[in-house]
Amino acid sequence: MSKLELLNQKYGLEGKLVFRQREDGFIYADVTAPDAKAQIFLYGAHLVSFTPQGEEEVLWLSAISDFAP
């Protein structure tokens, strides 16, 4: 079982918390709540996206950021 599958099996909450992996291998938590949604990288616990419900994204990681271990 992959690390991603294990995280989703052990900690995932349907419709609320799903772990996903980017093409570069970084795993992030995709969090959905009634008032907002967010993406948080497990590496360094970086909050890379925050969007209040019904609003534009207010916090994001720039596409030109050099995010690497």
Tab-separated table of N, CA and C in Angstrom:
chain	number	residue	atom	x	y	z
A	1	MET	N	0.851	-1.182	0.000
A	1	MET	CA	0.000	0.000	0.000
A	1	MET	C	0.893	1.240	0.000
A	2	SER	N	0.575	2.201	-0.858
A	2	SER	CA	1.372	3.421	-0.946
A	2	SER	C	1.110	4.333	0.256
A	3	LYS	N	2.024	5.269	0.462
A	3	LYS	CA	1.875	6.239	1.551
A	3	LYS	C	0.574	7.027	1.393
A	4	LEU	N	0.261	7.404	0.155
A	4	LEU	CA	-0.953	8.165	-0.122
A	4	LEU	C	-2.205	7.348	0.219
A	5	GLU	N	-2.229	6.100	-0.183
A	5	GLU	CA	-3.365	5.229	0.129
A	5	GLU	C	-3.510	5.040	1.635
A	6	LEU	N	-2.394	4.867	2.315
A	6	LEU	CA	-2.407	4.687	3.765
A	6	LEU	C	-2.959	5.925	4.471
A	7	LEU	N	-2.510	7.109	4.049
A	7	LEU	CA	-3.006	8.353	4.650
A	7	LEU	C	-4.514	8.490	4.472
A	8	ASN	N	-5.004	8.207	3.266
A	8	ASN	CA	-6.435	8.330	3.016
A	8	ASN	C	-7.244	7.290	3.789
A	9	GLN	N	-6.708	6.095	3.880
A	9	GLN	CA	-7.402	5.040	4.622
A	9	GLN	C	-7.457	5.357	6.120
A	10	LYS	N	-6.343	5.834	6.654
A	10	LYS	CA	-6.233	6.050	8.091
A	10	LYS	C	-6.841	7.376	8.561
A	11	TYR	N	-6.663	8.450	7.768
A	11	TYR	CA	-7.057	9.778	8.232
A	11	TYR	C	-8.092	10.483	7.355
A	12	GLY	N	-8.315	9.974	6.156
A	12	GLY	CA	-9.240	10.634	5.247
A	12	GLY	C	-10.668	10.659	5.779
A	13	LEU	N	-11.378	11.722	5.463
A	13	LEU	CA	-12.781	11.876	5.849
A	13	LEU	C	-13.557	12.258	4.591
A	14	GLU	N	-14.400	11.367	4.125
A	14	GLU	CA	-15.103	11.581	2.870
A	14	GLU	C	-15.779	12.953	2.815
A	15	GLY	N	-15.461	13.698	1.773
A	15	GLY	CA	-16.030	15.018	1.581
A	15	GLY	C	-15.412	16.111	2.438
A	16	LYS	N	-14.454	15.756	3.299
A	16	LYS	CA	-13.847	16.744	4.197
A	16	LYS	C	-12.325	16.777	4.124
A	17	LEU	N	-11.699	15.614	4.065
A	17	LEU	CA	-10.240	15.534	4.069
A	17	LEU	C	-9.788	14.416	3.138
A	18	VAL	N	-9.074	14.804	2.085
A	18	VAL	CA	-8.536	13.845	1.128
A	18	VAL	C	-7.068	14.190	0.906
A	19	PHE	N	-6.230	13.187	0.915
A	19	PHE	CA	-4.815	13.392	0.642
A	19	PHE	C	-4.576	13.142	-0.838
A	20	ARG	N	-3.825	14.045	-1.469
A	20	ARG	CA	-3.527	13.964	-2.895
A	20	ARG	C	-2.026	14.156	-3.092
A	21	GLN	N	-1.551	13.792	-4.285
A	21	GLN	CA	-0.125	13.924	-4.574
A	21	GLN	C	0.063	14.680	-5.885
A	22	ARG	N	0.952	15.676	-5.848
A	22	ARG	CA	1.265	16.442	-7.059
A	22	ARG	C	2.219	15.654	-7.935
A	23	GLU	N	2.401	16.109	-9.164
A	23	GLU	CA	3.312	15.448	-10.102
A	23	GLU	C	4.747	15.397	-9.586
A	24	ASP	N	5.132	16.390	-8.764
A	24	ASP	CA	6.500	16.412	-8.230
A	24	ASP	C	6.664	15.522	-7.001
A	25	GLY	N	5.605	14.822	-6.614
A	25	GLY	CA	5.677	13.869	-5.513
A	25	GLY	C	5.219	14.382	-4.167
A	26	PHE	N	5.039	15.691	-4.028
A	26	PHE	CA	4.611	16.239	-2.748
A	26	PHE	C	3.157	15.874	-2.456
A	27	ILE	N	2.919	15.430	-1.240
A	27	ILE	CA	1.567	15.063	-0.803
A	27	ILE	C	0.964	16.239	-0.049
A	28	TYR	N	-0.307	16.487	-0.298
A	28	TYR	CA	-1.004	17.566	0.399
A	28	TYR	C	-2.376	17.106	0.867
A	29	ALA	N	-2.868	17.779	1.883
A	29	ALA	CA	-4.211	17.537	2.392
A	29	ALA	C	-5.154	18.524	1.717
A	30	ASP	N	-6.210	17.998	1.130
A	30	ASP	CA	-7.242	18.818	0.500
A	30	ASP	C	-8.395	18.853	1.501
A	31	VAL	N	-8.580	19.996	2.150
A	31	VAL	CA	-9.540	20.134	3.251
A	31	VAL	C	-10.756	20.928	2.784
A	32	THR	N	-11.937	20.399	3.046
A	32	THR	CA	-13.175	21.077	2.700
A	32	THR	C	-14.032	21.208	3.953
A	33	ALA	N	-14.418	22.438	4.278
A	33	ALA	CA	-15.261	22.732	5.439
A	33	ALA	C	-16.454	23.560	4.946
A	34	PRO	N	-17.485	23.711	5.756
A	34	PRO	CA	-18.649	24.486	5.310
A	34	PRO	C	-18.316	25.922	4.891
A	35	ASP	N	-17.336	26.538	5.531
A	35	ASP	CA	-17.050	27.941	5.266
A	35	ASP	C	-15.844	28.211	4.382
A	36	ALA	N	-15.046	27.177	4.066
A	36	ALA	CA	-13.837	27.395	3.277
A	36	ALA	C	-13.244	26.070	2.831
A	37	LYS	N	-12.257	26.175	1.934
A	37	LYS	CA	-11.468	25.006	1.563
A	37	LYS	C	-10.001	25.417	1.535
A	38	ALA	N	-9.134	24.427	1.743
A	38	ALA	CA	-7.704	24.719	1.821
A	38	ALA	C	-6.891	23.535	1.334
A	39	GLN	N	-5.648	23.820	0.972
A	39	GLN	CA	-4.680	22.793	0.635
A	39	GLN	C	-3.447	23.027	1.491
A	40	ILE	N	-2.982	21.951	2.133
A	40	ILE	CA	-1.849	22.045	3.055
A	40	ILE	C	-0.856	20.936	2.715
A	41	PHE	N	0.377	21.330	2.376
A	41	PHE	CA	1.416	20.332	2.121
A	41	PHE	C	1.812	19.678	3.435
A	42	LEU	N	2.013	18.369	3.403
A	42	LEU	CA	2.486	17.680	4.601
A	42	LEU	C	3.939	18.053	4.874
A	43	TYR	N	4.715	18.263	3.824
A	43	TYR	CA	6.111	18.666	3.973
A	43	TYR	C	6.158	20.115	4.451
A	44	GLY	N	6.510	20.334	5.691
A	44	GLY	CA	6.622	21.675	6.242
A	44	GLY	C	5.310	22.299	6.671
A	45	ALA	N	4.204	21.563	6.507
A	45	ALA	CA	2.867	22.054	6.881
A	45	ALA	C	2.559	23.415	6.251
A	46	HIS	N	2.936	23.577	4.983
A	46	HIS	CA	2.689	24.830	4.275
A	46	HIS	C	1.239	24.919	3.825
A	47	LEU	N	0.569	25.978	4.223
A	47	LEU	CA	-0.766	26.275	3.724
A	47	LEU	C	-0.569	26.915	2.356
A	48	VAL	N	-0.984	26.238	1.287
A	48	VAL	CA	-0.695	26.731	-0.060
A	48	VAL	C	-1.919	27.255	-0.793
A	49	SER	N	-3.095	27.056	-0.216
A	49	SER	CA	-4.301	27.585	-0.836
A	49	SER	C	-5.379	27.722	0.233
A	50	PHE	N	-6.102	28.842	0.190
A	50	PHE	CA	-7.228	29.057	1.092
A	50	PHE	C	-8.300	29.830	0.336
A	51	THR	N	-9.492	29.271	0.304
A	51	THR	CA	-10.602	29.883	-0.422
A	51	THR	C	-11.852	29.890	0.458
A	52	PRO	N	-12.303	31.061	0.916
A	52	PRO	CA	-13.557	31.127	1.667
A	52	PRO	C	-14.730	30.721	0.757
A	53	GLN	N	-15.729	30.111	1.331
A	53	GLN	CA	-16.902	29.662	0.583
A	53	GLN	C	-17.515	30.824	-0.206
A	54	GLY	N	-17.710	30.616	-1.495
A	54	GLY	CA	-18.335	31.622	-2.334
A	54	GLY	C	-17.449	32.790	-2.714
A	55	GLU	N	-16.162	32.719	-2.384
A	55	GLU	CA	-15.223	33.815	-2.650
A	55	GLU	C	-14.101	33.349	-3.566
A	56	GLU	N	-13.292	34.297	-3.999
A	56	GLU	CA	-12.081	34.001	-4.763
A	56	GLU	C	-11.015	33.462	-3.809
A	57	GLU	N	-10.074	32.727	-4.347
A	57	GLU	CA	-8.944	32.238	-3.562
A	57	GLU	C	-8.193	33.440	-2.981
A	58	VAL	N	-7.907	33.426	-1.675
A	58	VAL	CA	-7.260	34.574	-1.029
A	58	VAL	C	-5.806	34.290	-0.634
A	59	LEU	N	-5.412	33.028	-0.662
A	59	LEU	CA	-4.039	32.660	-0.335
A	59	LEU	C	-3.652	31.511	-1.244
A	60	TRP	N	-2.468	31.606	-1.865
A	60	TRP	CA	-2.035	30.553	-2.767
A	60	TRP	C	-0.519	30.556	-2.868
A	61	LEU	N	0.005	29.442	-3.362
A	61	LEU	CA	1.440	29.321	-3.603
A	61	LEU	C	1.684	29.689	-5.053
A	62	SER	N	2.554	30.608	-5.302
A	62	SER	CA	2.860	31.049	-6.653
A	62	SER	C	3.382	29.893	-7.503
A	63	ALA	N	2.986	29.866	-8.758
A	63	ALA	CA	3.454	28.835	-9.687
A	63	ALA	C	4.957	28.912	-9.903
A	64	ILE	N	5.571	30.045	-9.627
A	64	ILE	CA	7.016	30.190	-9.815
A	64	ILE	C	7.818	29.894	-8.543
A	65	SER	N	7.131	29.522	-7.474
A	65	SER	CA	7.824	29.172	-6.227
A	65	SER	C	8.655	27.912	-6.434
A	66	ASP	N	9.853	27.915	-5.923
A	66	ASP	CA	10.738	26.758	-6.013
A	66	ASP	C	10.526	25.917	-4.762
A	67	PHE	N	9.490	25.116	-4.763
A	67	PHE	CA	9.138	24.317	-3.604
A	67	PHE	C	9.830	22.955	-3.744
A	68	ALA	N	10.845	22.725	-2.944
A	68	ALA	CA	11.610	21.491	-3.014
A	68	ALA	C	12.144	21.138	-1.631
A	69	PRO	N	12.353	19.842	-1.396
A	69	PRO	CA	12.902	19.451	-0.088
A	69	PRO	C	14.330	19.945	0.090
